[in-house]
Coordinates of C-alpha atoms in Angstrom, one line a residue:
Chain X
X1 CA 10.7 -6.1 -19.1
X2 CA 8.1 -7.2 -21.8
X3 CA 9.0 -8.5 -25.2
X4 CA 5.8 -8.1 -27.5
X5 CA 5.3 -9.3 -30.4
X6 CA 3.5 -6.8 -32.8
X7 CA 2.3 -8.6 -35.5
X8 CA 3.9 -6.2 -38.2
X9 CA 7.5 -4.9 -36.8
X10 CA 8.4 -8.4 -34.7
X11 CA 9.2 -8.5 -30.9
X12 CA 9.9 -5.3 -29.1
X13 CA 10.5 -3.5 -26.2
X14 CA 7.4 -2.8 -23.8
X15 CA 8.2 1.0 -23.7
X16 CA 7.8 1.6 -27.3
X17 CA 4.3 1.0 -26.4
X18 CA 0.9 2.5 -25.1
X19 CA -1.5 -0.2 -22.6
X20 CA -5.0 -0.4 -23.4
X21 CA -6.2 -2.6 -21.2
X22 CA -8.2 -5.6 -21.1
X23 CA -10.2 -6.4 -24.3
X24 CA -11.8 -9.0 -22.7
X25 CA -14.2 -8.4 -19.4
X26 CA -13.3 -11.1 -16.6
X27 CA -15.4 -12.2 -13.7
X28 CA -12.7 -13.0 -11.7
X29 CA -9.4 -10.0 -11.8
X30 CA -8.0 -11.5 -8.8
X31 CA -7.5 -14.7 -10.2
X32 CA -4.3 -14.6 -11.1
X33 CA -3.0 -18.0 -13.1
X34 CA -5.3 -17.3 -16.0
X35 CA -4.3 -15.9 -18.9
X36 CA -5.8 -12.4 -20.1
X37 CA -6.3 -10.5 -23.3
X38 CA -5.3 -7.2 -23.8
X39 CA -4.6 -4.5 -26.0
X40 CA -1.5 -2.1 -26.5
X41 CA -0.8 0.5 -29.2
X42 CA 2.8 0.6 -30.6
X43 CA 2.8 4.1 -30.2
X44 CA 6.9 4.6 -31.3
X45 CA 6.2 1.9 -34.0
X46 CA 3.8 1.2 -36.6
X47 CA 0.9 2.8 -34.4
X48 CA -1.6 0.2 -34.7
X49 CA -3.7 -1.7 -31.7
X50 CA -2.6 -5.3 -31.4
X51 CA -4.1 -8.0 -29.0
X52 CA -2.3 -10.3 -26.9
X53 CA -2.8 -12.9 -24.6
X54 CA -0.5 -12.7 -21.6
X55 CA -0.2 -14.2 -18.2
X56 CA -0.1 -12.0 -15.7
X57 CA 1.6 -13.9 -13.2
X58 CA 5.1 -14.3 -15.0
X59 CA 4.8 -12.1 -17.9
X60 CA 4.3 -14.9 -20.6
X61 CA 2.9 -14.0 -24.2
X62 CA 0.7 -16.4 -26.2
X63 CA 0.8 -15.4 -29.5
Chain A
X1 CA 7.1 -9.7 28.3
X2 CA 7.0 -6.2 28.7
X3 CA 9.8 -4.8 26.6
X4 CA 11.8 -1.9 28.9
X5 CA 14.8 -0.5 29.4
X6 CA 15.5 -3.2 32.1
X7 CA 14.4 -6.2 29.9
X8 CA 16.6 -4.8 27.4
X9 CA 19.6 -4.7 29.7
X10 CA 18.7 -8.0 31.6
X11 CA 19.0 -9.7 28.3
X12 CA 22.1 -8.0 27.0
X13 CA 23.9 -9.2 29.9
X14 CA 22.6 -12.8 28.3
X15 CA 23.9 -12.3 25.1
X16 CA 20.4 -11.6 23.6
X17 CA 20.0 -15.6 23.5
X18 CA 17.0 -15.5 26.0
X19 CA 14.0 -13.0 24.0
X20 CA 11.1 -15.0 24.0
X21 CA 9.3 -15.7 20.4
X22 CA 7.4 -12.5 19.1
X23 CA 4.3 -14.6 17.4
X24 CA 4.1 -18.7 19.0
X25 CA 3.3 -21.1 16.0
X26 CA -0.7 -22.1 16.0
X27 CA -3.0 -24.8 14.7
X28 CA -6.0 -23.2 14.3
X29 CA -8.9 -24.3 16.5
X30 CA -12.0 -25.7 14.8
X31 CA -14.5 -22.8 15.6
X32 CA -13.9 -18.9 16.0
X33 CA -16.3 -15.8 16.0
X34 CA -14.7 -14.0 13.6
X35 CA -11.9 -14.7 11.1
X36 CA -9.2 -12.3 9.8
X37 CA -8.1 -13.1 6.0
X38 CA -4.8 -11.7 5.5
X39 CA -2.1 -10.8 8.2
X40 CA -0.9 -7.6 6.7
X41 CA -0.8 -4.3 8.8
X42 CA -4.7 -3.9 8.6
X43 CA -5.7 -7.5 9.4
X44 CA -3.8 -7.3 12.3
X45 CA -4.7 -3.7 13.2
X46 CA -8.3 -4.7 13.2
X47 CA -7.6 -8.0 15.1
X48 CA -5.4 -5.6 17.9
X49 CA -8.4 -3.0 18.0
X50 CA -10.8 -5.8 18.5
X51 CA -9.1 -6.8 21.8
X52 CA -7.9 -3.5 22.6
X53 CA -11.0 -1.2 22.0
X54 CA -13.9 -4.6 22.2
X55 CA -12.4 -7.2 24.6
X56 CA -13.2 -9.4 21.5
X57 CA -10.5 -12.3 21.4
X58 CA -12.2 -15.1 20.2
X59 CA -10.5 -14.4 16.7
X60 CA -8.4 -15.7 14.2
X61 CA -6.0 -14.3 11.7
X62 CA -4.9 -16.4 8.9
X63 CA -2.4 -15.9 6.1
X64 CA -1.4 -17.8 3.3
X65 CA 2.1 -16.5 3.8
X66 CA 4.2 -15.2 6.6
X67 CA 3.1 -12.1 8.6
X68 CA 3.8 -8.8 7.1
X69 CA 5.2 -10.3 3.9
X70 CA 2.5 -8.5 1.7
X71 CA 2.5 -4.9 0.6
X72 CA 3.2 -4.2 4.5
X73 CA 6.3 -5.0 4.1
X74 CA 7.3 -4.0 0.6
X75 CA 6.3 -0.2 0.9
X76 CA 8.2 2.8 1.2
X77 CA 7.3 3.3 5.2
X78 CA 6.1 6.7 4.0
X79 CA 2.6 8.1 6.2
X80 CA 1.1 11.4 5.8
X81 CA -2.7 12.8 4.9
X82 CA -2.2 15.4 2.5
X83 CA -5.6 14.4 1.0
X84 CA -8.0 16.9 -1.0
X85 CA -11.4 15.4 -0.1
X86 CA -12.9 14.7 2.9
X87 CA -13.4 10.8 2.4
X88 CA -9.4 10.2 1.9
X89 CA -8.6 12.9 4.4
X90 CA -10.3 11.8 7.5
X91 CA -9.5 8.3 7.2
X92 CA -5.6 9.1 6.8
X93 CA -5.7 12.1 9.2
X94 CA -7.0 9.8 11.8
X95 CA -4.1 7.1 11.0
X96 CA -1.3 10.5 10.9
X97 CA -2.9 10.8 14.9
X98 CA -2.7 7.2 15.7
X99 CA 0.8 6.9 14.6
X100 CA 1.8 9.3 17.3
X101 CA 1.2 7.3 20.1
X102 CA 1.6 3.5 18.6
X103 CA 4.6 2.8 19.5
X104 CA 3.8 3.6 23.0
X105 CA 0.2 1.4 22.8
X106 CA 2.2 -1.4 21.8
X107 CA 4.8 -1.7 23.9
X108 CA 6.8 -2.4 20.3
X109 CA 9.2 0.5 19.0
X110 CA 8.0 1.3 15.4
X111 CA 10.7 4.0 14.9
X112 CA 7.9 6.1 14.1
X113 CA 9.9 9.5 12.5
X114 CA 7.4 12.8 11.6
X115 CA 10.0 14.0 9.8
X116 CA 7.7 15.8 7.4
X117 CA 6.8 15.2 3.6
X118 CA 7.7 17.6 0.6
X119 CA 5.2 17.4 -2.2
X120 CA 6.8 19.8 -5.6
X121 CA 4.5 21.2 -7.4
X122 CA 6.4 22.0 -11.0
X123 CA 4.1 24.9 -12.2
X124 CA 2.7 27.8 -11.2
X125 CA -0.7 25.9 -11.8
X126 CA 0.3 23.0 -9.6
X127 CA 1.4 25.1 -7.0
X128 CA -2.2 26.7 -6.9
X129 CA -3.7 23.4 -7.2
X130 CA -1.5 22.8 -4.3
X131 CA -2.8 25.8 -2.5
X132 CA -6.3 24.7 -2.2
X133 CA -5.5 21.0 -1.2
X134 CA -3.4 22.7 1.9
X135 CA -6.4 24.8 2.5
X136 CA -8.6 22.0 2.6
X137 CA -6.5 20.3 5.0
X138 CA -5.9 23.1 7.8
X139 CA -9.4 23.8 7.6
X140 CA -10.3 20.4 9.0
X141 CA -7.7 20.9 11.4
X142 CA -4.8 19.5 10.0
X143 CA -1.1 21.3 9.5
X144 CA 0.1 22.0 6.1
X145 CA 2.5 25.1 4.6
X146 CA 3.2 26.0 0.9
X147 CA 6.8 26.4 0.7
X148 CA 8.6 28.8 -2.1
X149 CA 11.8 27.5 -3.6
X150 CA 14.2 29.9 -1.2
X151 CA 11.8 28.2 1.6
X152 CA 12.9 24.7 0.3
X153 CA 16.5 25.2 0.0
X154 CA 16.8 26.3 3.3
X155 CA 15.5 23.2 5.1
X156 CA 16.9 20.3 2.0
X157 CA 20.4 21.4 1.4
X158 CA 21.0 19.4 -2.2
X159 CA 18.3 19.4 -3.5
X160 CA 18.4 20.9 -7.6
X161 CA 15.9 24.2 -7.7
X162 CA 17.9 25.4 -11.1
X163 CA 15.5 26.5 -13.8
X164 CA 17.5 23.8 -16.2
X165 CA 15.6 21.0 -14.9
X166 CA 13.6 19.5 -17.2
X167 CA 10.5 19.7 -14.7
X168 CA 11.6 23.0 -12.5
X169 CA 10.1 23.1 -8.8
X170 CA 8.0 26.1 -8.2
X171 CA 7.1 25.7 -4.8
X172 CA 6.1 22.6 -2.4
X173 CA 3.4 21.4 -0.3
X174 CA 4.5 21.2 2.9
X175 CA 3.3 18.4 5.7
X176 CA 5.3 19.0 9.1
X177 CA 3.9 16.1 11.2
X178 CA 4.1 13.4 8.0
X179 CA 6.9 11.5 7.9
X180 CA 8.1 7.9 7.9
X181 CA 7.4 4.8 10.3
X182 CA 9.1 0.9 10.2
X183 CA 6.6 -1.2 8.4
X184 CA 7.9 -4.4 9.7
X185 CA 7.4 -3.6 13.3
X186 CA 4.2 -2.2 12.8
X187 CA 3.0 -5.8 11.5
X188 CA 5.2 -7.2 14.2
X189 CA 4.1 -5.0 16.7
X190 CA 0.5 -5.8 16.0
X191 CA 1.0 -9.4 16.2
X192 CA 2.6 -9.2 19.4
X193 CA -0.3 -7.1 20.7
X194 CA -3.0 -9.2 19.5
X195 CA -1.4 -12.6 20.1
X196 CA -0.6 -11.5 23.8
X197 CA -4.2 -10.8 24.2
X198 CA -5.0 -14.2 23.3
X199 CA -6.1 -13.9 19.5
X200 CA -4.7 -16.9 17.3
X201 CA -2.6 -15.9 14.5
X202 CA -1.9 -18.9 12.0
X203 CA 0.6 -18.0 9.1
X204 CA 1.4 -20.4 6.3
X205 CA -2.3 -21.9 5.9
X206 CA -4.4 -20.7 2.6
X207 CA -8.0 -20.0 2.5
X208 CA -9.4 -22.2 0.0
X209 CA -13.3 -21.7 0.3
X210 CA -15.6 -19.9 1.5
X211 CA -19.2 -21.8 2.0
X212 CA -22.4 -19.7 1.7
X213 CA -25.7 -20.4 3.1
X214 CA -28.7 -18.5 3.1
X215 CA -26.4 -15.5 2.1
X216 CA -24.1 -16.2 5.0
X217 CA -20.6 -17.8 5.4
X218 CA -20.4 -20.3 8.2
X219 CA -17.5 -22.0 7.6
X220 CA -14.4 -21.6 4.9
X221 CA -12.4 -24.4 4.1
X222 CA -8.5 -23.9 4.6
X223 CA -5.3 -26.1 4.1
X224 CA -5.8 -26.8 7.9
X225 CA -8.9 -28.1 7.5
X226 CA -12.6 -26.0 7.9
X227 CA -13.0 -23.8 10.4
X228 CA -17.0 -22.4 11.5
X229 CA -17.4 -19.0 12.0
X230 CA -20.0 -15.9 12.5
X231 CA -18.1 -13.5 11.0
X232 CA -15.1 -13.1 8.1
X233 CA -13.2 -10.2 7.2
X234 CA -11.2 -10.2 4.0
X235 CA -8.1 -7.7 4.6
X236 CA -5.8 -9.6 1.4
X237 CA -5.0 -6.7 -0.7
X238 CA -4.4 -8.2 -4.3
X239 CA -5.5 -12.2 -3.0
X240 CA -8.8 -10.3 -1.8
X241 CA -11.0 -9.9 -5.3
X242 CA -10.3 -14.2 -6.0
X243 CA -11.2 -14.5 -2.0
X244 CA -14.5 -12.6 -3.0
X245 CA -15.1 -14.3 -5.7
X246 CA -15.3 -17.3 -3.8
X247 CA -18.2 -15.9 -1.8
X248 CA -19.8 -15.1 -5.0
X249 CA -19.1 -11.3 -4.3
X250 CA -17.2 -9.8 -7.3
X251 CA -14.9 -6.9 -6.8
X252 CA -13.8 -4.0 -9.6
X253 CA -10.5 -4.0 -9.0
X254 CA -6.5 -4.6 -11.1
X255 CA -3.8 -5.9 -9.4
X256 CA -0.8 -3.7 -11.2
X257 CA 2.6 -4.2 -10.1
X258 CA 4.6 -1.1 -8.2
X259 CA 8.4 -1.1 -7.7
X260 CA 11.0 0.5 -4.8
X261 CA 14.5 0.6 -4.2
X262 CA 17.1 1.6 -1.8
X263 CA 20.7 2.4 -2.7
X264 CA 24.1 2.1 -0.9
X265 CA 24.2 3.7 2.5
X266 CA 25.0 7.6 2.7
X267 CA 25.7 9.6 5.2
X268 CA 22.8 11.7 6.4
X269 CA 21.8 13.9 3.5
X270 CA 18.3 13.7 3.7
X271 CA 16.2 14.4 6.6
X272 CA 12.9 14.3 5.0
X273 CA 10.1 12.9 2.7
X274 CA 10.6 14.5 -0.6
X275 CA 8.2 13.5 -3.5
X276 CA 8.8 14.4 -7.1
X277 CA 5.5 14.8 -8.8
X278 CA 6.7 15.1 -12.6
X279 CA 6.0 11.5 -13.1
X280 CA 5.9 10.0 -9.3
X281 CA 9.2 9.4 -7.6
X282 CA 9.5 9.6 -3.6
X283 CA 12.3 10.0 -1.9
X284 CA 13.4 9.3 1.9
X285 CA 16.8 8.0 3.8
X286 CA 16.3 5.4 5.9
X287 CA 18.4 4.8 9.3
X288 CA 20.9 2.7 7.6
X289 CA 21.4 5.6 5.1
X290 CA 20.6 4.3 2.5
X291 CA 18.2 6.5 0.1
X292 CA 14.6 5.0 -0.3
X293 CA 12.7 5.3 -3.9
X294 CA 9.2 4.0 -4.7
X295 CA 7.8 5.1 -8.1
X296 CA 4.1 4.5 -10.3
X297 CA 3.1 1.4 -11.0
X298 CA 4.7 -0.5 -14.2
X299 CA 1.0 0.6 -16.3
X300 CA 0.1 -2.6 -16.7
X301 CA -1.9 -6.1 -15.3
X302 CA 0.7 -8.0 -13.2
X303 CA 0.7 -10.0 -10.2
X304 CA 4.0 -11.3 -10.7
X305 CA 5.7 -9.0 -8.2
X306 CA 8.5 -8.5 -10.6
X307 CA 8.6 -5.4 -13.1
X308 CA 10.0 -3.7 -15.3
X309 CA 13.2 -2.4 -16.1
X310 CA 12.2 0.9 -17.6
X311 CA 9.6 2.0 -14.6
X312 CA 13.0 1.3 -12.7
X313 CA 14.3 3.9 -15.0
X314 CA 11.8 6.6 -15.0
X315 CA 11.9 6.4 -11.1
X316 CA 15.5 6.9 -10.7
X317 CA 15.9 9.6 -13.5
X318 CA 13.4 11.1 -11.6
X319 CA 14.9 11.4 -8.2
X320 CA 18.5 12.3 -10.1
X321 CA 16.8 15.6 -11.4
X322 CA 16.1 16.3 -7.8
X323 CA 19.5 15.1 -6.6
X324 CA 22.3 15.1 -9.3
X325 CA 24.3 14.1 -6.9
X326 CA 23.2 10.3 -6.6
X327 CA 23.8 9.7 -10.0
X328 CA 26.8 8.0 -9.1
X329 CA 25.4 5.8 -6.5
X330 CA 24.5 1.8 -7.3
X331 CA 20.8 0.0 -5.8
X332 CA 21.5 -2.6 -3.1
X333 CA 18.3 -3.9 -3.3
X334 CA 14.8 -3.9 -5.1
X335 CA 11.5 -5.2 -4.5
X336 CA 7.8 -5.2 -5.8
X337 CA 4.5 -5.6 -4.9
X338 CA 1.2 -6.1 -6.1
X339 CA -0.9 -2.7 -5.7
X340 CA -5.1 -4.0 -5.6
X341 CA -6.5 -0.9 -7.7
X342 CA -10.2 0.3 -7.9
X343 CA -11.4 2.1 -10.9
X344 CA -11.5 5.1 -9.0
X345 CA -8.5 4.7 -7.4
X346 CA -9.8 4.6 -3.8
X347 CA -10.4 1.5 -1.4
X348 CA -12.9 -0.5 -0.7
X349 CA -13.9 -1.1 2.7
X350 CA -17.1 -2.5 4.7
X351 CA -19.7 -4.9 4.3
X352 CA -20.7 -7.3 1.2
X353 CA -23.8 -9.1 0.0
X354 CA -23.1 -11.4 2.0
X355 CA -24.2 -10.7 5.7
X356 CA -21.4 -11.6 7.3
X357 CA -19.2 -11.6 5.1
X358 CA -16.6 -7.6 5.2
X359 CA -13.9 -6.6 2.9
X360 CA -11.2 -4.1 3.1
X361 CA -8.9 -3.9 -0.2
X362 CA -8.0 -1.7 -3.5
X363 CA -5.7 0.5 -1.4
X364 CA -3.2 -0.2 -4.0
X365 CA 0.1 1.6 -3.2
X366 CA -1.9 4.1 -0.3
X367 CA -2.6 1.4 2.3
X368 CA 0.3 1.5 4.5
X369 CA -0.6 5.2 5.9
X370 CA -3.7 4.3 7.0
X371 CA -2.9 1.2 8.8
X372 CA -4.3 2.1 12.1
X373 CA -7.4 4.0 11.1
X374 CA -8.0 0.8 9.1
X375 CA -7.7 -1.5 12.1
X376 CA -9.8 0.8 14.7
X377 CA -13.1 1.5 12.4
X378 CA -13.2 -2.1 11.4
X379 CA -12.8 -3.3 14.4
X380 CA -15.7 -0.8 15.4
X381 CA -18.0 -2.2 12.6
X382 CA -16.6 -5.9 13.2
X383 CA -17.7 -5.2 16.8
X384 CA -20.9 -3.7 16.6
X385 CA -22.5 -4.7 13.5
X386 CA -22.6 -0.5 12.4
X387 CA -20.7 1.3 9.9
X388 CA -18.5 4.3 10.9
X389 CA -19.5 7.0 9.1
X390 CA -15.4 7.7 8.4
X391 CA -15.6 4.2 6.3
X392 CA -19.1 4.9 4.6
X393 CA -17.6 6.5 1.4
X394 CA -15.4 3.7 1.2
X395 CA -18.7 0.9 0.4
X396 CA -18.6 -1.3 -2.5
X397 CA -21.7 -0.3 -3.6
X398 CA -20.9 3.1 -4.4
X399 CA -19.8 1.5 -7.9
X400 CA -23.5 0.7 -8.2
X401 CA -24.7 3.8 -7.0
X402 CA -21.9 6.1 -9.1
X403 CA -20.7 7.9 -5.8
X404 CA -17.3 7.4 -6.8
X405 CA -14.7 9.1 -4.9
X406 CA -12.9 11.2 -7.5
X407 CA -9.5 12.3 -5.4
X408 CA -7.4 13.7 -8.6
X409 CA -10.6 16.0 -9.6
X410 CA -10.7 14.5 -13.1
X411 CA -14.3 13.6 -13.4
X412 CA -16.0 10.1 -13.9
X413 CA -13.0 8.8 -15.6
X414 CA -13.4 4.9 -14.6
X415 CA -9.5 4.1 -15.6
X416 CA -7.3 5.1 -12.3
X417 CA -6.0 1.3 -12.4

């Protein structure tokens, strides 16, 4: 389970919110111990668009 | 060893203490023709079919990990073609046939079961939607029913067809000769075949180059040491984008985790495939009797092979509206993998840019099914040098040309992953 951190209601739960994606086109999907950026909408929240940076490999959020 | 009624009872009367090793522990040798990446079901399919259907042996399959420890092994065992286009279809259909006899090819018992596979449509809409995939599929010669609800209670006892249901079931797809086969033997199974006929199957060892010349690989660099070759497959699943890469070949596709489950044993309360389509939740009991539940993917980029709690959730909320009586029952065990998904949703299989060098990934969480069709064309176009036209659809280039293959009918919508 994701904790994200939206920038205007704190850390919380991944299924309060929508994935967007990467924001950020990478040459290389398969390589899996860098870090990507992404967007999700806090759809049951303040419904706005944050980016992250997140590693896909055990779930950790730069922020 | 040929495995028989007699070897079983020669060795019984041994105490089982005598079976001779499945797979014998390899170095790899310093040159080979051609070189398997991956020793998942397809990898080994193709390197079985290369010996089988080519006398080619001069091969090497080569995993990073342990044989079958991939999404082979971390599926829900589930095979069946209930495909709407041709592409999908043929390729699966052709697996659904080999299944029948492959436990019987390879000497190896895969507990093959074509118990059939319940697909619920949950509208009227659906079920037309339905109608015209089942359509499809008898015209090219395969078997397929729509069910109504009285149809479905008479052959699954317990299941919920109340119009209280949050998602009500108004009829099912119906697949007679799908059903469910044990993905560790079929890796297994292949091994055994293709080791016995002399191809070298190295686990434990990472691929960690591949050297292009002149738009060909002759050699790729391992943990072993390098090893020359004329030919390399990729078959890696989620690994097989960053093996790609290495090459210089670059590959659309997401690696997205997906999640499965079984529960305590049961007696025998379920004697076929049943899958939920309000959300995705499929449903089967294994031998042991324990109830087997796979879901959608967790939504998101992960290659950690450990999801989330609330696709957990949806999966088993899911399979409780179509059997309220397992609320009560706990999960023994849970396990994920990491599903290799294309834009459109659909593998990628044949050659590269590079001549020599082939790939076979993005069958996120659809592989398994096709296992054998997999390993019999590519060892065809390992073999000879030529395309089958079954595999043809299936080119990376088609996300140059735009000839995607668009399964779920929703247009050039580039975001299946």
């Amino acid at each position: 389970m994701l904790l994200i951190p939206c920038p205007h209601c704190g850390e919380r739960d991944q299924s309060e919110f929508h994935y967007g994606g990467r924001s950020t086109r990478s040459p290389d999907p398969g390589n899996t111990s860098e870090t990507i950026q992404e967007i999700w909408y806090h759809q049951a929240g303040c419904e706005s668009w944050i980016e992250i940076c997140r590693n896909p490999n055990n779930h950790e959020i730069e922020s | 060893m040929k495995y028989s009624g007699f070897s079983l009872l020669k060795n019984a009367l041994q105490g089982h203490r005598n079976w001779p090793g499945i797979v014998p522990q390899k170095r790899p040798k310093s040159s080979y023709k051609t070189i398997i990446i991956g020793a998942g079901g397809h990898g080994l399919a193709t390197a079985h079919y290369l010996a089988r259907n080519h006398n080619i042996t001069d091969v090497l399959v080569i995993d990073r990990g342990w044989i079958g420890g991939g999404n082979t092994g971390r599926n829900t065992t589930i095979v069946r073609s209930d495909y709407l286009l041709n592409a999908s279809f043929e390729l699966k259909n052709f697996a659904l046939q080999l299944w029948k006899s492959l436990s019987q090819d390879l000497n190896f018992n895969l507990m093959y079961s074509p118990r059939g596979y319940f697909d619920l449509a949950h509208s009227d809409g659906e079920l037309e939607d339905f109608l015209s995939r089942a359509n499809a599929m008898r015209l090219s010669g395969a078997q397929a029913e729509i069910l109504s609800c009285a149809e479905i209670a008479e052959r699954i006892p317990g299941i919920y067809l109340g119009k209280k249901a949050r998602f009500p079931i108004s009829g099912a797809l119906f697949q007679p000769d799908a059903g469910v086969v044990r993905h560790d033997a079929v890796a297994w199974g292949f091994a055994r075949s293709a080791s016995k006929a002399g191809i070298d199957i190295v686990q434990n060892c990472a691929v960690t180059g591949l050297s292009v010349t002149n738009s060909r690989i002759c050699e790729i660099d391992t943990d072993a040491g390098s090893i020359e070759c004329d030919k390399v497959f990729i078959s890696a699943a989620g690994t097989s984008s960053h093996l790609a890469q290495m090459a210089g070949v670059s590959v659309p596709m997401e690696l997205i985790n997906v999640q499965a489950f079984v529960s305590e044993p049961l007696k025998p309360v379920l004697d076929t495939v049943v899958n939920y389509n309000a959300g995705l939740s499929y449903l089967s009991q294994s031998d042991k009797g324990e109830l087997v539940m796979g879901g959608a993917t967790d939504g998101y980029i992960s290659s950690a092979r450990r999801g989330s709690f609330s696709s957990i959730e949806d999966t088993v909320t899911r399979a409780i509206q179509l059997f309220p009586f397992i609320s009560h029952l706990r999960l023994m065990r849970h396990w994920s993998g990491s599903a290799d998904i294309p834009m459109d949703g659909n593998a990628i299989v044949g050659g590269t840019p590079v001549d020599n060098l082939f790939l076979n990934c993005g069958w996120g969480y659809a592989g398994f099914k096709a296992t054998p069709a997999v390993g019999w064309t590519m060892a065809e176009l390992l073999a000879d040098g030529k395309l089958p036209a079954m595999l043809q659809p299936f080119a990376l280039s088609r996300f140059e040309s735009g000839a995607l293959i668009d399964d779920a009918g929703i247009g050039p919508y580039p975001w299946l992953h």
